[in-house]
XYZ file of C-alpha atoms in Angstrom:
785
model
C 39.127 -26.742 21.094
C 38.984 -30.558 20.736
C 38.350 -32.256 17.433
C 34.978 -33.486 18.730
C 33.911 -29.956 19.717
C 35.023 -28.586 16.344
C 32.921 -31.211 14.613
C 29.933 -30.346 16.825
C 30.295 -26.645 15.964
C 30.341 -27.465 12.259
C 27.133 -29.446 12.603
C 25.420 -26.604 14.502
C 26.485 -24.119 11.856
C 25.018 -26.186 9.042
C 21.793 -26.737 10.981
C 21.299 -23.017 11.504
C 21.833 -22.332 7.808
C 19.324 -25.020 6.844
C 16.639 -23.306 8.903
C 17.198 -20.049 7.052
C 17.653 -21.379 3.499
C 15.391 -23.018 0.979
C 18.265 -23.693 -1.390
C 19.796 -27.167 -1.511
C 22.627 -25.857 -3.638
C 23.401 -23.165 -1.130
C 23.491 -25.676 1.677
C 25.998 -27.767 -0.267
C 28.227 -24.754 -0.641
C 27.786 -23.928 3.024
C 29.191 -27.316 4.059
C 32.385 -26.487 2.169
C 32.558 -23.181 3.989
C 32.168 -24.963 7.294
C 35.058 -27.246 6.399
C 37.227 -24.239 5.657
C 36.304 -22.768 9.023
C 37.232 -26.009 10.760
C 40.580 -26.072 9.006
C 41.162 -22.482 10.057
C 40.284 -23.468 13.635
C 42.773 -26.361 13.533
C 45.467 -23.999 12.289
C 44.763 -21.643 15.145
C 45.454 -24.469 17.610
C 49.016 -24.563 16.310
C 49.664 -21.039 17.516
C 51.717 -20.783 20.714
C 49.692 -20.253 23.828
C 49.818 -16.839 25.425
C 50.490 -16.819 29.159
C 49.399 -13.864 31.230
C 50.848 -13.450 34.742
C 49.227 -11.246 37.373
C 51.290 -8.215 38.406
C 53.206 -8.685 41.685
C 51.486 -7.270 44.717
C 53.229 -4.437 46.512
C 54.467 -5.220 49.988
C 52.458 -3.685 52.816
C 54.300 -0.959 54.637
C 54.741 -1.307 58.372
C 53.113 1.462 60.335
C 52.762 2.419 63.912
C 49.009 1.728 63.887
C 48.105 -1.212 66.088
C 47.006 -4.358 64.330
C 43.479 -4.303 65.829
C 42.947 -0.693 64.659
C 44.147 -1.523 61.148
C 41.748 -4.474 61.048
C 38.847 -2.241 62.166
C 39.611 0.365 59.486
C 39.888 -2.363 56.830
C 36.493 -3.754 57.792
C 35.000 -0.238 57.613
C 36.426 0.328 54.121
C 35.115 -3.050 52.976
C 31.657 -2.226 54.344
C 31.603 1.166 52.537
C 32.731 -0.467 49.328
C 29.907 -2.989 49.586
C 27.325 -0.210 50.019
C 28.658 1.955 47.163
C 26.488 1.733 43.999
C 28.139 -0.028 41.088
C 28.613 2.009 37.890
C 25.676 1.598 35.472
C 26.410 0.303 31.969
C 25.419 2.628 29.137
C 22.112 1.649 27.483
C 22.695 -0.623 24.521
C 22.006 0.858 21.117
C 19.336 -0.929 19.056
C 21.417 -0.848 15.897
C 22.665 1.213 12.998
C 19.998 3.363 11.326
C 19.029 3.054 7.662
C 20.596 6.408 6.882
C 23.867 5.504 8.627
C 24.115 2.144 6.846
C 24.030 3.828 3.447
C 25.792 7.071 4.390
C 22.711 9.101 3.465
C 22.757 12.829 4.222
C 20.395 15.220 2.462
C 20.353 14.424 -1.275
C 23.528 12.335 -1.030
C 23.746 8.569 -0.510
C 27.102 6.824 -0.265
C 26.111 3.193 -0.842
C 23.358 0.759 -1.770
C 22.847 -2.997 -1.734
C 20.381 -3.034 -4.639
C 22.947 -3.354 -7.416
C 25.102 -6.149 -5.965
C 23.171 -7.726 -3.027
C 25.955 -6.364 -0.781
C 26.151 -2.898 0.736
C 28.604 -1.412 -1.763
C 29.759 2.208 -2.115
C 28.292 3.762 -5.254
C 31.788 4.660 -6.432
C 32.611 0.922 -6.572
C 29.486 -0.210 -8.464
C 30.219 -0.757 -12.187
C 26.790 0.440 -13.285
C 24.871 3.694 -13.547
C 22.825 3.982 -10.347
C 20.794 6.967 -9.146
C 19.642 7.047 -5.512
C 16.851 9.500 -4.709
C 16.835 10.004 -0.942
C 13.870 10.653 1.334
C 15.146 14.194 1.946
C 15.141 14.927 -1.782
C 11.624 13.480 -2.039
C 10.506 15.690 0.865
C 12.231 18.821 -0.435
C 10.601 18.444 -3.853
C 7.242 17.437 -2.347
C 7.131 14.458 -4.698
C 4.176 12.117 -4.340
C 4.722 9.699 -7.229
C 7.502 7.605 -8.718
C 7.143 9.258 -12.096
C 7.537 12.762 -10.615
C 10.840 11.741 -9.043
C 12.368 10.401 -12.224
C 12.185 13.718 -14.086
C 15.377 14.598 -12.206
C 17.118 11.342 -13.189
C 19.021 11.455 -16.504
C 18.100 8.834 -19.084
C 14.567 8.272 -17.733
C 11.362 9.433 -19.451
C 7.771 9.058 -18.285
C 5.263 6.934 -20.166
C 1.612 7.880 -19.706
C 0.568 4.342 -18.774
C -2.979 4.884 -20.133
C -3.659 7.144 -17.174
C -3.862 4.233 -14.724
C -0.318 3.210 -13.770
C 3.357 4.034 -13.331
C 5.313 3.359 -16.504
C 8.814 4.480 -17.450
C 11.098 4.511 -20.461
C 14.639 3.925 -19.195
C 17.444 4.126 -21.740
C 14.949 3.831 -24.570
C 13.185 0.732 -23.191
C 9.563 0.970 -22.044
C 8.348 -1.068 -19.072
C 5.352 -1.113 -16.749
C 6.742 -4.048 -14.758
C 10.345 -3.223 -13.818
C 9.347 -2.003 -10.359
C 10.578 -3.574 -7.127
C 10.071 -2.986 -3.413
C 12.859 -3.925 -0.993
C 14.280 -6.043 -3.824
C 11.039 -8.003 -4.376
C 9.129 -7.837 -7.645
C 6.276 -5.288 -7.584
C 5.227 -5.624 -11.219
C 1.486 -4.923 -11.178
C 0.328 -1.835 -13.054
C -0.715 0.843 -10.554
C 0.308 4.238 -9.170
C 2.653 3.952 -6.180
C 2.912 6.549 -3.412
C 6.093 7.591 -1.601
C 4.756 8.126 1.923
C 6.798 5.203 3.300
C 9.807 5.412 0.986
C 13.313 5.675 2.431
C 14.969 5.888 -0.982
C 14.250 5.267 -4.631
C 17.026 3.527 -6.550
C 17.097 3.643 -10.347
C 19.466 1.102 -11.898
C 20.312 1.606 -15.583
C 20.878 -1.230 -18.029
C 20.240 -4.980 -17.600
C 20.157 -6.070 -13.937
C 18.991 -9.666 -14.346
C 21.804 -11.053 -12.175
C 20.206 -9.477 -9.106
C 16.546 -9.038 -10.077
C 15.818 -11.688 -12.713
C 13.959 -11.418 -15.992
C 12.750 -8.088 -17.287
C 13.166 -5.287 -19.788
C 16.844 -4.395 -20.019
C 16.734 -0.600 -20.002
C 16.680 -0.387 -16.232
C 14.509 -0.722 -13.147
C 13.259 1.106 -10.053
C 13.550 -0.256 -6.516
C 11.734 1.338 -3.581
C 13.421 0.868 -0.229
C 10.813 1.300 2.484
C 11.271 2.960 5.845
C 11.858 0.344 8.514
C 11.831 0.158 12.291
C 15.549 0.755 12.794
C 15.370 1.978 16.394
C 15.613 5.655 15.484
C 13.160 7.789 17.416
C 10.965 9.624 14.905
C 7.600 11.282 15.460
C 6.678 13.507 12.542
C 3.300 14.669 11.250
C 2.934 16.397 7.878
C 0.029 18.471 6.580
C -0.168 19.671 2.999
C -2.530 21.818 0.979
C -2.264 23.490 -2.374
C -3.616 23.979 -5.857
C -6.647 22.030 -7.078
C -8.035 21.612 -3.582
C -5.214 19.304 -2.559
C -5.382 17.905 0.977
C -2.786 15.506 2.321
C -1.744 14.382 5.800
C 0.876 11.836 6.809
C 2.437 10.366 9.928
C 5.818 8.770 10.553
C 6.212 7.449 14.094
C 8.674 4.959 15.492
C 11.235 4.148 18.149
C 13.045 1.344 19.916
C 10.867 -0.294 22.559
C 13.954 -1.836 24.109
C 17.302 -3.142 22.904
C 15.566 -6.088 21.184
C 12.398 -4.567 19.663
C 11.724 -1.519 17.482
C 8.450 -0.409 15.901
C 7.392 2.112 13.271
C 4.191 3.258 11.587
C 3.827 5.232 8.370
C 0.364 6.342 7.263
C -1.159 8.936 4.939
C -4.354 10.188 3.333
C -4.736 12.399 0.278
C -7.772 13.764 -1.545
C -7.341 16.116 -4.448
C -8.670 17.400 -7.708
C -6.373 17.890 -10.726
C -5.773 20.632 -13.263
C -7.848 18.662 -15.793
C -11.645 19.010 -15.954
C -13.348 16.426 -13.720
C -9.981 15.218 -12.422
C -9.881 13.757 -8.912
C -8.029 11.237 -6.792
C -8.251 9.705 -3.359
C -5.554 7.522 -1.876
C -4.500 6.342 1.536
C -2.307 3.740 3.122
C -0.675 2.545 6.306
C 2.458 0.505 6.872
C 3.376 -0.793 10.349
C 6.795 -2.434 10.694
C 8.501 -4.305 13.537
C 12.156 -5.251 13.900
C 13.215 -7.935 16.371
C 16.778 -8.658 17.489
C 16.689 -11.879 19.515
C 20.499 -11.829 19.536
C 23.329 -9.638 18.360
C 23.688 -11.851 15.281
C 20.044 -12.225 14.241
C 17.525 -9.671 12.974
C 13.898 -10.278 12.033
C 11.978 -7.616 10.095
C 8.200 -7.777 9.683
C 6.069 -5.434 7.589
C 2.446 -5.119 6.476
C 1.019 -2.510 4.115
C -2.473 -1.633 2.967
C -2.708 0.833 0.091
C -5.763 2.226 -1.723
C -5.839 4.461 -4.814
C -8.934 5.592 -6.714
C -8.818 8.254 -9.413
C -10.145 9.441 -12.740
C -8.198 7.690 -15.483
C -7.133 10.267 -18.039
C -5.799 9.155 -21.411
C -4.919 12.690 -22.447
C -5.482 14.474 -25.752
C -5.641 13.339 -29.379
C -3.380 14.592 -32.139
C -4.315 17.024 -34.888
C -5.198 15.215 -38.125
C -3.764 16.642 -41.343
C -4.891 16.257 -44.943
C -3.311 13.155 -46.472
C -2.364 11.798 -43.057
C 0.703 12.349 -40.930
C 3.929 10.524 -41.800
C 7.369 10.300 -40.257
C 8.504 12.793 -42.874
C 5.566 15.094 -42.117
C 4.635 14.590 -38.443
C 1.723 16.300 -36.775
C 1.366 17.717 -33.245
C -0.941 17.200 -30.222
C -4.342 18.894 -30.217
C -5.553 21.267 -27.495
C -8.869 23.077 -28.126
C -8.019 26.762 -28.433
C -4.789 25.994 -26.582
C -6.695 24.919 -23.456
C -4.849 21.985 -21.890
C -7.378 21.501 -19.100
C -10.028 19.932 -21.359
C -10.826 16.283 -20.696
C -11.315 13.759 -23.515
C -13.333 10.909 -22.047
C -16.213 10.177 -19.715
C -16.243 11.642 -16.199
C -18.980 9.080 -15.402
C -17.031 5.958 -16.393
C -13.313 6.733 -16.514
C -11.719 5.392 -13.354
C -8.752 3.421 -12.045
C -8.806 1.631 -8.716
C -6.335 -0.545 -6.852
C -6.142 -1.995 -3.372
C -2.856 -3.600 -2.397
C -2.106 -5.692 0.672
C 1.504 -6.700 1.209
C 3.193 -8.709 3.938
C 6.974 -9.067 4.201
C 9.218 -11.045 6.531
C 13.022 -10.967 6.414
C 15.445 -12.902 8.638
C 19.141 -12.024 8.659
C 21.821 -13.936 10.550
C 25.550 -13.369 10.897
C 27.390 -16.674 11.379
C 30.723 -14.940 11.856
C 33.931 -15.578 9.947
C 32.559 -13.583 7.002
C 29.302 -15.489 6.421
C 25.864 -13.852 6.577
C 22.507 -15.176 5.381
C 19.302 -13.383 4.498
C 15.981 -15.104 3.857
C 13.048 -12.939 2.804
C 9.454 -13.623 1.809
C 6.723 -11.408 0.410
C 3.061 -11.948 -0.341
C 1.091 -9.304 -2.215
C -2.570 -9.218 -3.185
C -3.416 -6.675 -5.901
C -7.114 -6.027 -6.520
C -7.041 -3.830 -9.598
C -9.334 -2.669 -12.376
C -9.929 0.343 -14.609
C -12.295 1.803 -17.216
C -11.389 4.040 -20.120
C -13.347 6.149 -22.582
C -10.659 7.691 -24.745
C -9.721 9.089 -28.179
C -9.494 5.911 -30.235
C -11.235 5.633 -33.564
C -11.334 1.830 -33.790
C -14.407 0.841 -35.803
C -15.111 4.412 -36.841
C -15.010 5.401 -40.533
C -11.814 6.922 -41.864
C -13.633 10.220 -42.228
C -13.838 10.364 -38.418
C -10.087 10.854 -38.154
C -8.902 7.431 -37.001
C -8.500 8.587 -33.408
C -7.109 12.001 -34.271
C -9.124 15.185 -34.590
C -10.250 15.568 -38.210
C -8.302 18.160 -40.219
C -11.275 20.537 -40.094
C -11.455 20.096 -36.302
C -15.117 19.054 -36.323
C -15.000 15.386 -35.278
C -13.274 13.077 -32.882
C -13.998 9.355 -32.377
C -13.995 7.821 -28.889
C -13.663 4.148 -27.928
C -14.163 2.443 -24.567
C -13.190 -0.698 -22.660
C -12.699 -1.944 -19.122
C -10.097 -4.283 -17.661
C -10.096 -6.317 -14.464
C -6.557 -7.488 -13.676
C -6.164 -8.859 -10.129
C -2.944 -10.661 -9.245
C -1.303 -12.426 -6.308
C 2.482 -12.526 -5.932
C 4.462 -14.755 -3.572
C 8.272 -14.785 -3.542
C 11.001 -16.209 -1.342
C 14.636 -15.146 -1.628
C 17.685 -16.604 0.077
C 21.012 -14.789 -0.139
C 24.341 -15.959 1.247
C 27.180 -13.433 1.501
C 30.636 -14.800 2.232
C 33.703 -12.602 2.594
C 37.010 -14.404 2.441
C 40.637 -14.071 1.377
C 42.588 -16.382 -0.925
C 46.218 -15.361 -0.745
C 46.380 -11.636 -1.491
C 42.926 -11.617 -3.174
C 39.790 -10.545 -1.344
C 36.409 -12.030 -2.323
C 32.856 -11.018 -1.538
C 30.813 -13.944 -2.803
C 27.046 -13.701 -3.085
C 24.932 -16.687 -4.039
C 21.342 -17.669 -3.529
C 17.965 -18.561 -4.882
C 14.565 -17.068 -5.621
C 11.295 -18.973 -5.906
C 7.999 -17.386 -6.788
C 4.464 -17.874 -7.964
C 2.285 -15.265 -9.646
C -1.369 -15.947 -10.400
C -4.051 -13.722 -11.789
C -6.805 -12.935 -14.238
C -6.911 -10.679 -17.290
C -10.514 -9.908 -18.242
C -11.366 -7.242 -20.782
C -14.817 -6.007 -21.839
C -15.371 -3.786 -24.866
C -17.432 -0.628 -24.644
C -20.452 0.111 -26.834
C -22.321 3.397 -27.137
C -26.158 3.312 -27.118
C -26.127 6.907 -28.352
C -24.580 5.629 -31.593
C -26.646 2.511 -32.212
C -24.617 0.528 -29.663
C -21.554 0.704 -31.913
C -17.989 0.464 -30.650
C -17.369 4.189 -31.175
C -19.068 7.532 -30.774
C -18.341 10.835 -32.534
C -17.922 13.952 -30.362
C -17.036 17.593 -30.825
C -13.274 17.931 -30.121
C -13.894 21.314 -28.491
C -16.320 19.737 -26.015
C -15.158 16.135 -25.850
C -16.327 15.167 -22.345
C -18.813 12.377 -23.080
C -21.749 12.275 -20.654
C -23.812 9.584 -22.364
C -24.194 5.907 -21.468
C -21.686 3.115 -22.213
C -22.408 -0.618 -22.190
C -19.468 -2.925 -21.424
C -19.828 -6.374 -22.970
C -17.420 -9.252 -23.362
C -16.811 -10.281 -26.972
C -14.775 -13.128 -28.433
C -11.740 -10.979 -29.217
C -11.531 -9.610 -25.657
C -8.950 -11.088 -23.315
C -10.195 -13.593 -20.755
C -7.156 -15.402 -19.445
C -6.447 -17.096 -16.141
C -2.728 -17.556 -15.664
C -0.125 -19.062 -13.371
C 3.591 -18.363 -13.435
C 6.163 -20.389 -11.492
C 9.653 -18.948 -11.123
C 12.818 -20.681 -9.933
C 16.162 -18.894 -10.022
C 19.689 -19.298 -8.753
C 22.636 -16.933 -8.964
C 26.269 -16.577 -7.977
C 28.416 -13.440 -7.981
C 31.966 -12.666 -6.882
C 33.304 -9.186 -6.188
C 37.056 -9.658 -6.423
C 39.622 -7.208 -5.104
C 42.828 -8.316 -6.815
C 44.841 -5.323 -5.609
C 43.999 -2.002 -4.042
C 43.546 -0.499 -7.496
C 42.063 -3.406 -9.494
C 38.683 -5.095 -8.906
C 36.500 -7.522 -10.854
C 32.828 -8.416 -10.686
C 31.662 -11.649 -12.320
C 28.459 -13.619 -11.992
C 25.521 -15.311 -13.643
C 21.893 -16.116 -12.911
C 19.650 -18.881 -14.181
C 15.902 -18.206 -14.420
C 13.211 -20.787 -15.084
C 10.017 -19.100 -16.303
C 7.142 -21.629 -16.346
C 3.989 -19.997 -17.710
C 0.532 -21.589 -17.987
C -2.507 -19.685 -19.273
C -6.078 -20.873 -19.680
C -7.998 -19.007 -22.389
C -11.476 -18.912 -20.880
C -12.972 -17.837 -24.218
C -11.961 -21.105 -25.884
C -11.118 -23.247 -22.829
C -7.669 -23.880 -24.343
C -4.760 -24.163 -21.923
C -1.272 -23.325 -23.143
C 2.100 -23.708 -21.450
C 5.593 -22.497 -22.157
C 8.814 -22.897 -20.180
C 11.839 -20.646 -20.721
C 15.231 -21.135 -19.108
C 17.820 -18.430 -19.538
C 21.253 -17.656 -18.164
C 21.977 -13.952 -17.607
C 25.709 -13.221 -17.199
C 27.429 -10.114 -15.891
C 31.094 -9.097 -15.861
C 32.962 -5.903 -15.029
C 36.467 -4.570 -14.481
C 37.020 -1.677 -12.061
C 40.238 0.333 -11.898
C 40.748 2.581 -8.867
C 43.702 4.959 -9.286
C 42.792 6.359 -5.856
C 40.136 5.314 -3.356
C 37.749 8.095 -4.365
C 37.873 7.377 -8.130
C 36.772 4.378 -10.178
C 36.978 3.677 -13.905
C 34.981 0.689 -15.111
C 33.837 -1.284 -18.095
C 30.864 -3.631 -17.745
C 28.884 -6.107 -19.820
C 25.519 -7.626 -18.914
C 22.602 -9.490 -20.479
C 18.954 -9.914 -19.515
C 15.913 -11.591 -21.059
C 12.189 -10.844 -21.282
C 9.972 -13.862 -22.072
C 7.741 -13.620 -25.143
C 4.630 -13.285 -22.960
C 5.904 -9.792 -22.147
C 5.970 -7.448 -19.171
C 2.547 -8.485 -17.884
C 2.567 -12.172 -19.046
C -1.212 -12.451 -18.670
C -1.903 -14.625 -21.727
C -0.372 -17.056 -24.205
C -1.382 -17.405 -27.838
C -0.339 -19.593 -30.743
C 1.828 -16.675 -31.817
C 3.704 -16.108 -28.559
C 4.225 -19.842 -27.966
C 6.816 -20.006 -30.743
C 8.696 -16.812 -29.902
C 12.068 -16.690 -28.207
C 12.564 -14.264 -25.303
C 13.678 -10.739 -26.072
C 17.363 -10.255 -25.387
C 19.015 -7.106 -23.988
C 22.801 -6.871 -24.205
C 24.510 -3.857 -22.683
C 28.117 -2.672 -22.788
C 29.022 0.286 -20.588
C 32.140 2.305 -19.841
C 32.043 4.728 -16.970
C 33.802 6.808 -14.347
C 32.875 7.814 -10.794
C 34.545 10.315 -8.495
C 33.806 11.241 -4.890
C 34.942 14.841 -5.228
C 34.462 15.191 -1.512
C 32.980 12.746 1.010
C 29.427 13.925 0.229
C 29.645 14.823 -3.468
C 29.621 12.178 -6.219
C 30.173 12.714 -9.946
C 29.375 9.939 -12.404
C 29.584 9.543 -16.177
C 28.929 6.627 -18.523
C 28.650 5.793 -22.210
C 26.743 2.684 -23.209
C 25.591 0.566 -26.124
C 22.346 -1.386 -25.584
C 21.104 -3.837 -28.222
C 17.555 -5.210 -28.032
C 16.734 -8.208 -30.225
C 13.867 -10.676 -30.783
C 11.311 -7.853 -30.650
C 8.021 -9.460 -31.829
C 6.696 -8.378 -35.247
C 3.015 -9.049 -35.975
C 2.312 -11.037 -39.121
C 0.683 -8.661 -41.671
C -1.950 -11.295 -42.541
C -3.508 -10.772 -39.117
C -3.501 -14.424 -38.060
C -2.130 -13.628 -34.603
C 1.378 -14.932 -35.257
C 4.620 -12.994 -34.933
C 8.104 -12.845 -36.384
C 10.894 -12.521 -33.776
C 13.165 -10.325 -35.866
C 12.644 -6.809 -34.588
C 15.615 -4.994 -33.116
C 16.505 -1.695 -31.423
C 19.881 -0.082 -30.897
C 20.291 2.465 -28.133
C 23.468 4.424 -27.585
C 23.943 7.153 -25.078
C 25.914 9.206 -22.608
C 24.882 10.105 -19.065
C 26.465 12.216 -16.357
C 25.332 13.370 -12.919
C 26.605 15.352 -9.938
C 24.885 14.693 -6.605
C 25.560 15.891 -3.084
C 26.980 18.804 -1.099
C 29.028 21.326 -3.054
C 29.507 23.177 0.253
C 27.978 22.465 3.671
C 25.171 24.908 2.799
C 24.694 24.036 -0.891
C 23.114 20.797 -2.097
C 22.942 20.071 -5.798
C 21.523 17.403 -8.107
C 22.558 17.889 -11.742
C 22.056 15.421 -14.578
C 22.395 15.246 -18.361
C 21.648 12.434 -20.813
C 22.083 12.070 -24.549
C 20.091 9.107 -25.870
C 19.956 7.919 -29.472
C 17.349 5.128 -29.489
C 16.636 3.743 -32.950
C 14.565 1.020 -34.583
C 17.084 -1.087 -36.522
C 14.678 -3.475 -38.274
C 11.107 -3.001 -39.446
C 8.545 -4.099 -36.858
C 5.428 -3.042 -38.841
C 4.526 -1.150 -41.967
C 4.888 2.152 -40.071
C 7.524 1.310 -37.426
C 10.532 0.912 -39.665
C 14.307 0.911 -39.449
C 15.690 4.370 -38.684
C 12.713 5.570 -36.622
C 13.317 6.981 -33.177
C 11.946 4.973 -30.270
C 8.818 6.303 -28.565
C 9.187 9.070 -25.936
C 12.994 9.174 -26.014
C 14.457 12.696 -26.373
C 17.957 13.164 -27.726
C 18.820 15.550 -24.881
C 17.639 15.687 -21.293
C 18.937 18.029 -18.582
C 17.912 18.573 -14.973
C 19.209 20.707 -12.134
C 18.120 21.119 -8.514
C 19.987 23.474 -6.184
C 19.106 24.032 -2.543
C 20.935 26.626 -0.437
C 20.744 26.976 3.352
C 21.138 30.705 4.018
C 20.997 30.369 7.803
C 19.548 27.929 10.354
C 16.053 29.244 9.603
C 15.824 29.908 5.865
C 16.626 27.892 2.745
C 15.551 28.094 -0.888
C 15.775 25.871 -3.944
C 15.522 26.203 -7.700
C 15.073 23.417 -10.232
C 15.179 23.282 -14.036
C 14.053 20.412 -16.278
C 14.719 20.313 -20.029
C 13.568 17.702 -22.540
C 14.243 18.025 -26.264
C 11.584 16.829 -28.693
C 10.435 13.224 -28.926
C 7.646 11.216 -30.552
C 4.373 9.919 -29.104
C 4.932 6.482 -30.664
C 7.689 4.728 -32.591
C 6.076 5.422 -35.976
C 7.344 9.008 -35.521
C 4.182 10.601 -36.904
C 3.253 12.729 -33.852
C 5.984 14.986 -32.524
C 6.088 16.180 -28.907
C 7.896 19.544 -28.787
C 10.752 20.013 -26.342
C 10.179 22.026 -23.194
C 11.803 23.739 -20.230
C 10.182 23.714 -16.808
C 11.309 25.662 -13.735
C 10.466 24.610 -10.173
C 11.177 26.484 -6.943
C 10.818 26.096 -3.180
C 11.293 28.055 0.045
C 11.928 26.392 3.434
C 11.623 27.780 6.956
C 12.550 26.093 10.225
C 10.433 27.962 12.738
C 11.712 26.132 15.808
C 12.767 22.654 16.853
C 9.216 21.425 16.377
C 7.873 23.173 13.257
C 9.092 23.389 9.674
C 7.243 24.897 6.723
C 7.933 24.730 2.997
C 6.327 26.149 -0.137
C 6.874 24.352 -3.442
C 5.988 25.813 -6.810
C 6.000 23.458 -9.775
C 6.234 25.014 -13.244
C 6.991 28.457 -11.840
C 6.507 30.278 -15.159
C 3.299 28.384 -16.046
C 4.810 26.919 -19.193
C 2.453 24.860 -21.365
C 4.091 21.634 -22.528
C 3.388 18.035 -23.494
C 4.729 15.790 -20.771
C 4.217 12.251 -22.076
C 2.022 9.939 -24.154
C 0.770 6.391 -24.551
C 0.147 6.547 -28.292
C -0.410 9.050 -31.078
C -3.820 9.991 -29.725
C -3.298 9.597 -25.994
C -1.023 12.537 -25.148
C -0.785 14.107 -21.683
C -0.193 17.818 -21.158
C 2.146 18.911 -18.393
C 0.800 20.372 -15.196
C 0.528 24.188 -15.097
C 1.804 26.314 -12.207
C 1.047 24.386 -9.023
C 1.508 25.405 -5.384
C 2.000 23.071 -2.428
C 2.241 24.383 1.141
C 3.502 21.873 3.689
C 3.822 22.093 7.467
C 5.828 19.466 9.358
C 5.743 18.973 13.098
C 8.404 16.900 14.854
C 7.530 15.730 18.357
């Protein structure tokens, strides 16, 4: 290669990268990489040339055949050779499937790219990561994110006011730490799993990869994509509470350059609660294009609709003198009946319609450099209404939201929220694998830019049956309110139009110093530029936060299948909070909440499809806002939590016939400084049990029959962090039977809560407590074409 050609190649390389990147910094780094490649090319020119000589031809033997006859036979052979069909090349494969890329088989997954931006074996990731595969989702007949996480240690379900997914991970509550294909999906709604390839739960701060957010952990949904695999599968489900659900998964490679896939579903169902109902449907077509062996383009569109009765659960039982943390009370169920609804079947509702478009371009430049540029646009049209056990405005004799001690009165409140949002994000990731002497590097660096805009509009509810007051008194044994409600906007209701601009850059290096010693170091800078217009007062406020989130880890590998690690990471949550819909004079002066996590862990691939993990951690949360007792709307940033815990899990194939998912978590989440007059140092954090255990075993008896048994245990916890309402611990048993009738048909029967155990599953506050679902049957038939 001449020097001029080498220079031309360098220029072409940089030009290609510029088309794929929106990061000026990344392009600067890329030019250095190109220079290194050119130097490597010059060094290669110094290598001695390799000369290849053709083998000598054998001399033709003399024969007694006349020359003319030999010439005739030669012409005949040449003519036959010309007519003979040439061998056909084998059809080119479209590419590696999603399952093959991550080593996913059954409940076991070998690797993920969510934790490090690179496809890394789980045993080499210095962080607690749980991957819930599509087979596990199918075997359990899960339909929601929150259902899945009951089998993940260290994760508890928050009620989310009956209108959204919300989780408490390692003692930290969040309704916004949800992602889809690595993009932020932070709007409050219920997600479905019809198009989910895997669900990845990352524990502890993950700001280096995902940016700002609550530091307990996050959930990333990886969607099914058009990967060229031929799949045509229809699913039909029925079961308890008049459940009806159908879904379709269809896709294949059109040719070696194009693959398509469609996932769609519809579900209509009642619930075990009086008046409960839901209807949801969605469809998600995807296309993958491979214009060359080095370039892949992935396109996706999704429409999703969910409409249901919003159910805020049950109140607590009031006691004489009031409940305290030293004398907590319990949830209230009229005559032990957990099916009773406390609200209005006429008004309670939650609705969302989501439209999402994604485009991802990946290019392999060779010599260890790959680039990924992805964009997402999401439009969330969301709103909900709630009539619920509240007590605000009611006299103290009405119980303050709880059932009065004599069980004669319960106060209800009402409001409605309209919270639409639009999200737009662009991510650029460069991955460069190189060697410096004996040290191997996998360097990831890139940028993220985003804009989120929306409206937060709240209207308070008033009850004409009670003089148009903000509350109404009902009989707690017949608390379904069938009267009218007027929703009016008052001066204290939120009415905020907001805009958030995000700019981030990160760099990370996975360093393999020797075969047995690895390091991971990196940092991310996030600029969080928030502007909110208070439409009640026409006052516009702005705040800009810039934070650096570092991460470091040391990994020791005595053998390839074992890793021992220690890790440290930090993340930040701006003072405007998870949903950042408004700014006030109080939040303007607050510093972001800080989450600092130290973790020590071990991972062992006992066999190629069985992974054991264990970790102990110390998570410190600081700058938790404390409301000023004088009620002027200001806060003190001095609240703090300390969470310590231990987690362990075993996931995969114990034998070729036996799949198992076992998990245990001990979590001690404590308030370490007073955050109100009732939430004081020493209290346990809301909804966090000391002990959590889960087990799921599936055994394949023969090619036709399989069965599974699951057990979930939660020790007691509290409905809120004032520790005045205790949720008793519980044990739940689930079971399933599977039959493969033939190559086309499969049938399974799932039974949730096999022994019909009554229990309290979760809460939003002391008087919004959700009972667990009683015994529930689901019968599913799957046809593969």
